[in-house]
PDB file of C-alpha atoms in Angstrom:
ATOM      1  CA  MET A   1     -34.855  25.190  61.640  1.00 44.00           C
ATOM      2  CA  ALA A   2     -37.762  23.391  62.975  1.00 43.00           C
ATOM      3  CA  ILE A   3     -39.983  24.130  59.803  1.00 41.00           C
ATOM      4  CA  LYS A   4     -37.409  22.560  57.330  1.00 45.00           C
ATOM      5  CA  LEU A   5     -37.496  19.351  59.883  1.00 41.00           C
ATOM      6  CA  SER A   6     -41.395  19.404  59.572  1.00 46.00           C
ATOM      7  CA  ARG A   7     -41.246  19.380  55.589  1.00 47.00           C
ATOM      8  CA  VAL A   8     -38.502  16.558  55.647  1.00 40.00           C
ATOM      9  CA  PHE A   9     -40.744  14.496  58.162  1.00 41.00           C
ATOM     10  CA  LEU A  10     -43.798  15.338  55.918  1.00 39.00           C
ATOM     11  CA  VAL A  11     -42.510  14.232  52.916  1.00 42.00           C
ATOM     12  CA  LEU A  12     -41.042  11.120  54.618  1.00 40.00           C
ATOM     13  CA  THR A  13     -44.250  10.412  56.104  1.00 44.00           C
ATOM     14  CA  PHE A  14     -45.934  10.524  52.535  1.00 39.00           C
ATOM     15  CA  PHE A  15     -43.217   7.995  50.622  1.00 42.00           C
ATOM     16  CA  LEU A  16     -43.847   5.421  53.494  1.00 42.00           C
ATOM     17  CA  SER A  17     -47.334   5.648  53.406  1.00 47.00           C
ATOM     18  CA  GLY A  18     -47.137   5.612  49.784  1.00 47.00           C
ATOM     19  CA  CYS A  19     -45.028   2.398  49.704  1.00 46.00           C
ATOM     20  CA  SER A  20     -47.349   0.768  51.793  1.00 45.00           C
ATOM     21  CA  ILE A  21     -50.227   1.445  49.020  1.00 49.00           C
ATOM     22  CA  ILE A  22     -48.537   0.069  46.217  1.00 52.00           C
ATOM     23  CA  LYS A  23     -49.073  -4.089  45.862  1.00 54.00           C
ATOM     24  CA  PRO A  24     -46.707  -6.345  44.575  1.00 56.00           C
ATOM     25  CA  PRO A  25     -47.201  -7.880  41.702  1.00 57.00           C
ATOM     26  CA  GLU A  26     -49.478 -11.476  41.458  1.00 65.00           C
ATOM     27  CA  PRO A  27     -46.997 -14.320  41.597  1.00 73.00           C
ATOM     28  CA  LEU A  28     -47.877 -16.358  37.994  1.00 79.00           C
ATOM     29  CA  ASP A  29     -49.282 -19.714  38.219  1.00 91.00           C
ATOM     30  CA  MET A  30     -46.325 -22.514  37.655  1.00 93.00           C
ATOM     31  CA  MET A  31     -47.623 -25.062  35.113  1.00 95.00           C
ATOM     32  CA  THR A  32     -46.870 -28.447  33.496  1.00 93.00           C
ATOM     33  CA  LEU A  33     -47.532 -30.614  31.168  1.00 93.00           C
ATOM     34  CA  ARG A  34     -49.623 -33.555  31.629  1.00 91.00           C
ATOM     35  CA  THR A  35     -48.488 -37.363  30.513  1.00 86.00           C
ATOM     36  CA  GLN A  36     -51.181 -39.533  29.075  1.00 81.00           C
ATOM     37  CA  GLN A  37     -51.107 -43.387  29.143  1.00 72.00           C
ATOM     38  CA  GLU A  38     -54.079 -43.864  26.705  1.00 73.00           C
ATOM     39  CA  GLY A  39     -53.438 -44.931  23.129  1.00 68.00           C
ATOM     40  CA  MET A  40     -49.410 -45.606  24.106  1.00 76.00           C
ATOM     41  CA  PHE A  41     -47.360 -48.192  22.025  1.00 78.00           C
ATOM     42  CA  GLN A  42     -45.479 -50.500  23.593  1.00 81.00           C
ATOM     43  CA  CYS A  43     -43.029 -53.189  22.287  1.00 84.00           C
ATOM     44  CA  GLY A  44     -43.410 -56.710  23.511  1.00 77.00           C
ATOM     45  CA  SER A  45     -39.683 -57.236  25.064  1.00 81.00           C
ATOM     46  CA  PRO A  46     -37.332 -54.672  25.378  1.00 83.00           C
ATOM     47  CA  THR A  47     -33.717 -54.282  22.790  1.00 86.00           C
ATOM     48  CA  PRO A  48     -30.362 -54.190  24.243  1.00 88.00           C
ATOM     49  CA  LEU A  49     -30.262 -50.526  23.108  1.00 89.00           C
ATOM     50  CA  GLN A  50     -29.979 -47.732  24.810  1.00 92.00           C
ATOM     51  CA  VAL A  51     -30.927 -43.857  23.835  1.00 94.00           C
ATOM     52  CA  VAL A  52     -29.904 -40.304  24.716  1.00 96.00           C
ATOM     53  CA  VAL A  53     -32.566 -37.981  24.476  1.00 97.00           C
ATOM     54  CA  GLY A  54     -30.701 -34.313  23.960  1.00 96.00           C
ATOM     55  CA  MET A  55     -31.799 -30.962  24.876  1.00 97.00           C
ATOM     56  CA  PRO A  56     -34.362 -30.287  22.010  1.00 97.00           C
ATOM     57  CA  ASP A  57     -33.333 -27.004  19.848  1.00 97.00           C
ATOM     58  CA  ALA A  58     -35.556 -23.987  19.661  1.00 95.00           C
ATOM     59  CA  SER A  59     -35.854 -20.387  19.048  1.00 87.00           C
ATOM     60  CA  GLY A  60     -35.872 -17.314  21.601  1.00 82.00           C
ATOM     61  CA  GLY A  61     -39.456 -17.103  21.775  1.00 85.00           C
ATOM     62  CA  LEU A  62     -39.451 -20.706  23.082  1.00 92.00           C
ATOM     63  CA  ARG A  63     -36.620 -21.061  25.237  1.00 92.00           C
ATOM     64  CA  SER A  64     -38.133 -19.614  28.364  1.00 93.00           C
ATOM     65  CA  ASP A  65     -40.656 -20.794  30.865  1.00 95.00           C
ATOM     66  CA  ARG A  66     -43.245 -18.238  29.180  1.00 95.00           C
ATOM     67  CA  ILE A  67     -46.262 -19.935  27.635  1.00 96.00           C
ATOM     68  CA  ALA A  68     -45.949 -18.458  23.828  1.00 95.00           C
ATOM     69  CA  ILE A  69     -48.548 -17.458  21.938  1.00 94.00           C
ATOM     70  CA  LEU A  70     -48.851 -16.304  18.376  1.00 93.00           C
ATOM     71  CA  PHE A  71     -51.109 -14.211  17.148  1.00 91.00           C
ATOM     72  CA  ASP A  72     -51.340 -13.753  12.871  1.00 85.00           C
ATOM     73  CA  GLU A  73     -48.657 -16.084  12.408  1.00 85.00           C
ATOM     74  CA  ARG A  74     -46.541 -13.253  13.134  1.00 86.00           C
ATOM     75  CA  GLU A  75     -46.896 -11.587  16.194  1.00 90.00           C
ATOM     76  CA  ILE A  76     -44.983 -13.605  19.777  1.00 90.00           C
ATOM     77  CA  ARG A  77     -46.689 -12.667  22.958  1.00 92.00           C
ATOM     78  CA  TYR A  78     -46.786 -14.553  26.180  1.00 94.00           C
ATOM     79  CA  LEU A  79     -49.776 -15.993  28.400  1.00 93.00           C
ATOM     80  CA  ALA A  80     -50.973 -13.638  30.926  1.00 92.00           C
ATOM     81  CA  GLY A  81     -51.035 -14.734  34.805  1.00 92.00           C
ATOM     82  CA  ALA A  82     -49.144 -18.074  33.885  1.00 95.00           C
ATOM     83  CA  ARG A  83     -45.737 -19.911  33.401  1.00 96.00           C
ATOM     84  CA  TRP A  84     -44.244 -22.928  32.749  1.00 96.00           C
ATOM     85  CA  GLU A  85     -42.114 -25.171  35.829  1.00 96.00           C
ATOM     86  CA  ALA A  86     -39.379 -25.315  33.814  1.00 97.00           C
ATOM     87  CA  PRO A  87     -38.366 -24.028  30.038  1.00 97.00           C
ATOM     88  CA  ALA A  88     -40.665 -25.142  27.198  1.00 97.00           C
ATOM     89  CA  PRO A  89     -37.456 -27.148  26.202  1.00 97.00           C
ATOM     90  CA  VAL A  90     -36.811 -29.031  29.111  1.00 97.00           C
ATOM     91  CA  LEU A  91     -40.809 -29.504  29.344  1.00 97.00           C
ATOM     92  CA  ILE A  92     -40.435 -31.238  25.853  1.00 98.00           C
ATOM     93  CA  GLN A  93     -37.340 -33.244  26.896  1.00 97.00           C
ATOM     94  CA  ARG A  94     -38.491 -34.834  29.798  1.00 96.00           C
ATOM     95  CA  HIS A  95     -41.821 -35.847  27.598  1.00 96.00           C
ATOM     96  CA  LEU A  96     -39.444 -37.408  25.579  1.00 97.00           C
ATOM     97  CA  VAL A  97     -37.579 -39.432  28.088  1.00 96.00           C
ATOM     98  CA  TYR A  98     -40.973 -40.718  29.874  1.00 95.00           C
ATOM     99  CA  TYR A  99     -42.685 -41.573  26.852  1.00 94.00           C
ATOM    100  CA  LEU A 100     -39.856 -43.625  25.287  1.00 94.00           C
ATOM    101  CA  ASN A 101     -39.360 -45.504  28.667  1.00 92.00           C
ATOM    102  CA  ALA A 102     -43.217 -45.808  28.714  1.00 92.00           C
ATOM    103  CA  THR A 103     -42.494 -48.451  25.194  1.00 91.00           C
ATOM    104  CA  HIS A 104     -40.575 -51.058  27.249  1.00 91.00           C
ATOM    105  CA  CYS A 105     -38.534 -50.990  23.764  1.00 91.00           C
ATOM    106  CA  PHE A 106     -35.276 -50.065  25.340  1.00 91.00           C
ATOM    107  CA  LYS A 107     -32.950 -51.406  27.651  1.00 91.00           C
ATOM    108  CA  GLY A 108     -32.332 -47.600  29.069  1.00 90.00           C
ATOM    109  CA  VAL A 109     -33.280 -44.323  27.705  1.00 93.00           C
ATOM    110  CA  GLY A 110     -32.158 -40.625  28.972  1.00 93.00           C
ATOM    111  CA  THR A 111     -30.541 -37.342  28.930  1.00 93.00           C
ATOM    112  CA  GLU A 112     -27.160 -36.816  28.665  1.00 86.00           C
ATOM    113  CA  GLY A 113     -26.284 -36.284  32.482  1.00 81.00           C
ATOM    114  CA  ALA A 114     -28.123 -40.135  32.553  1.00 76.00           C
ATOM    115  CA  GLY A 115     -24.740 -41.237  32.223  1.00 79.00           C
ATOM    116  CA  LEU A 116     -25.883 -44.370  29.684  1.00 83.00           C
ATOM    117  CA  ALA A 117     -23.664 -45.913  27.051  1.00 82.00           C
ATOM    118  CA  SER A 118     -25.035 -45.333  23.727  1.00 89.00           C
ATOM    119  CA  ARG A 119     -24.293 -44.723  20.123  1.00 91.00           C
ATOM    120  CA  TYR A 120     -28.035 -43.500  19.554  1.00 95.00           C
ATOM    121  CA  ARG A 121     -29.190 -40.169  20.459  1.00 96.00           C
ATOM    122  CA  LEU A 122     -32.507 -38.349  19.599  1.00 97.00           C
ATOM    123  CA  THR A 123     -32.492 -35.023  18.524  1.00 97.00           C
ATOM    124  CA  THR A 124     -34.804 -32.688  18.218  1.00 98.00           C
ATOM    125  CA  ASP A 125     -35.302 -28.807  16.759  1.00 98.00           C
ATOM    126  CA  MET A 126     -38.890 -27.879  18.651  1.00 98.00           C
ATOM    127  CA  GLN A 127     -39.816 -25.286  15.541  1.00 96.00           C
ATOM    128  CA  ARG A 128     -43.642 -24.576  17.279  1.00 96.00           C
ATOM    129  CA  PHE A 129     -45.334 -24.921  20.877  1.00 97.00           C
ATOM    130  CA  HIS A 130     -47.734 -22.214  21.364  1.00 96.00           C
ATOM    131  CA  LEU A 131     -51.594 -20.930  21.683  1.00 96.00           C
ATOM    132  CA  CYS A 132     -52.230 -19.750  18.153  1.00 95.00           C
ATOM    133  CA  TYR A 133     -54.923 -16.797  17.649  1.00 92.00           C
ATOM    134  CA  TYR A 134     -56.456 -16.398  14.187  1.00 84.00           C
ATOM    135  CA  SER A 135     -58.012 -12.544  15.693  1.00 79.00           C
ATOM    136  CA  GLU A 136     -58.343 -11.268  19.168  1.00 75.00           C
ATOM    137  CA  ASP A 137     -61.831 -12.422  19.942  1.00 76.00           C
ATOM    138  CA  SER A 138     -60.921 -16.150  18.601  1.00 87.00           C
ATOM    139  CA  VAL A 139     -60.677 -19.266  20.396  1.00 94.00           C
ATOM    140  CA  PRO A 140     -57.151 -20.234  19.793  1.00 95.00           C
ATOM    141  CA  TYR A 141     -55.429 -23.586  18.691  1.00 96.00           C
ATOM    142  CA  ALA A 142     -53.098 -25.466  20.708  1.00 98.00           C
ATOM    143  CA  GLU A 143     -50.099 -26.168  18.371  1.00 98.00           C
ATOM    144  CA  ILE A 144     -46.499 -27.878  18.343  1.00 98.00           C
ATOM    145  CA  LEU A 145     -44.211 -29.103  15.716  1.00 98.00           C
ATOM    146  CA  LEU A 146     -40.840 -31.199  16.234  1.00 98.00           C
ATOM    147  CA  ARG A 147     -38.329 -32.067  13.914  1.00 98.00           C
ATOM    148  CA  VAL A 148     -37.055 -35.408  15.578  1.00 98.00           C
ATOM    149  CA  SER A 149     -33.651 -37.146  14.147  1.00 98.00           C
ATOM    150  CA  ILE A 150     -32.127 -40.307  15.094  1.00 98.00           C
ATOM    151  CA  LEU A 151     -28.266 -39.815  15.327  1.00 96.00           C
ATOM    152  CA  ASP A 152     -25.598 -42.616  15.132  1.00 95.00           C
ATOM    153  CA  ALA A 153     -22.813 -41.311  17.039  1.00 92.00           C
ATOM    154  CA  GLU A 154     -20.088 -44.200  15.800  1.00 92.00           C
ATOM    155  CA  LYS A 155     -20.453 -42.928  12.826  1.00 92.00           C
ATOM    156  CA  GLY A 156     -21.347 -39.530  12.917  1.00 92.00           C
ATOM    157  CA  GLN A 157     -24.439 -39.506  10.451  1.00 95.00           C
ATOM    158  CA  ILE A 158     -28.435 -39.012  10.907  1.00 96.00           C
ATOM    159  CA  LEU A 159     -29.985 -42.430  10.013  1.00 96.00           C
ATOM    160  CA  GLU A 160     -33.298 -41.122   9.658  1.00 97.00           C
ATOM    161  CA  SER A 161     -35.959 -37.824  10.506  1.00 98.00           C
ATOM    162  CA  LYS A 162     -39.196 -37.203  11.222  1.00 98.00           C
ATOM    163  CA  ILE A 163     -41.382 -34.087  11.292  1.00 99.00           C
ATOM    164  CA  ILE A 164     -44.212 -34.308  13.836  1.00 98.00           C
ATOM    165  CA  THR A 165     -46.712 -31.630  13.890  1.00 98.00           C
ATOM    166  CA  PHE A 166     -50.840 -31.468  15.728  1.00 98.00           C
ATOM    167  CA  LYS A 167     -52.630 -28.670  16.190  1.00 97.00           C
ATOM    168  CA  LYS A 168     -55.979 -28.453  18.365  1.00 96.00           C
ATOM    169  CA  LYS A 169     -58.781 -26.483  19.158  1.00 96.00           C
ATOM    170  CA  SER A 170     -59.283 -24.873  22.223  1.00 96.00           C
ATOM    171  CA  ALA A 171     -62.484 -25.676  24.006  1.00 96.00           C
ATOM    172  CA  GLY A 172     -62.309 -22.286  25.541  1.00 94.00           C
ATOM    173  CA  THR A 173     -60.343 -19.114  26.253  1.00 93.00           C
ATOM    174  CA  ASN A 174     -59.861 -19.757  30.286  1.00 94.00           C
ATOM    175  CA  GLN A 175     -56.730 -21.263  31.554  1.00 94.00           C
ATOM    176  CA  SER A 176     -57.532 -24.660  32.029  1.00 94.00           C
ATOM    177  CA  GLU A 177     -59.059 -24.860  28.820  1.00 96.00           C
ATOM    178  CA  LEU A 178     -56.189 -23.566  27.512  1.00 96.00           C
ATOM    179  CA  MET A 179     -53.696 -26.297  28.881  1.00 96.00           C
ATOM    180  CA  ASP A 180     -56.023 -29.006  28.298  1.00 96.00           C
ATOM    181  CA  ALA A 181     -55.379 -28.531  24.223  1.00 97.00           C
ATOM    182  CA  LEU A 182     -51.587 -27.972  25.253  1.00 97.00           C
ATOM    183  CA  ASP A 183     -51.429 -31.015  26.937  1.00 96.00           C
ATOM    184  CA  ASN A 184     -53.234 -33.174  24.311  1.00 96.00           C
ATOM    185  CA  VAL A 185     -50.784 -32.250  21.531  1.00 97.00           C
ATOM    186  CA  VAL A 186     -47.963 -32.537  23.363  1.00 97.00           C
ATOM    187  CA  SER A 187     -49.298 -36.190  24.133  1.00 95.00           C
ATOM    188  CA  LEU A 188     -49.915 -36.734  20.378  1.00 96.00           C
ATOM    189  CA  ALA A 189     -46.875 -35.735  19.718  1.00 97.00           C
ATOM    190  CA  MET A 190     -44.599 -37.737  22.197  1.00 96.00           C
ATOM    191  CA  GLN A 191     -46.842 -41.183  21.403  1.00 95.00           C
ATOM    192  CA  ASP A 192     -45.883 -40.530  17.581  1.00 96.00           C
ATOM    193  CA  ALA A 193     -41.956 -39.607  18.084  1.00 97.00           C
ATOM    194  CA  SER A 194     -41.944 -42.242  20.330  1.00 95.00           C
ATOM    195  CA  ARG A 195     -43.728 -44.729  17.962  1.00 94.00           C
ATOM    196  CA  TRP A 196     -41.171 -43.701  15.147  1.00 96.00           C
ATOM    197  CA  ALA A 197     -37.930 -43.624  17.051  1.00 95.00           C
ATOM    198  CA  ALA A 198     -38.524 -46.934  18.141  1.00 93.00           C
ATOM    199  CA  THR A 199     -39.162 -48.345  14.667  1.00 92.00           C
ATOM    200  CA  VAL A 200     -36.526 -46.900  13.296  1.00 94.00           C
ATOM    201  CA  LEU A 201     -33.876 -48.241  15.809  1.00 91.00           C
ATOM    202  CA  ARG A 202     -35.371 -51.965  16.670  1.00 87.00           C
ATOM    203  CA  ALA A 203     -34.575 -52.383  12.966  1.00 86.00           C
ATOM    204  CA  GLN A 204     -30.493 -51.268  13.789  1.00 81.00           C
TER     205      GLN A 204
END
């Protein structure tokens, strides 16, 4: 009996010591998108219109909080060591609200839960938002492609739609350079979307 107990003790001791050697996985860096004021479109005076910005639609690979990488236009991977601080569609929705508000063209801009009484709704189909590699050792491009539409809820019809796309080569392959490239294309897309939406809605 003493021999059996000794063996059990040795196995348990080895197991516990092995557990102390196993390191927990490193936490992922949480990234967000910066806003850029330079070149932002603004109106001289606001209209009485209010605009609701819907949650962007996106495919499964873009609906998560992982930073997507597209290899050779076919294989989807995710950036190691980092993730968005919220799912990508949430970040794009926040930026659309921010940039539309910053135009000073509308009485109010918000999401569905903001309680706005508005007949106009901005919808977005987020088709591409990723880092794009054409080979394993290449410097990637940041790319975004959005299809934005303005819906008149009273008439139940789409007033106008627009495809917005931007691509920019990263300055390098380290994390900060990749994030700068993504910031840049998102800022350009948001400025284009807010300028277009303001022009369409002010004509109503």
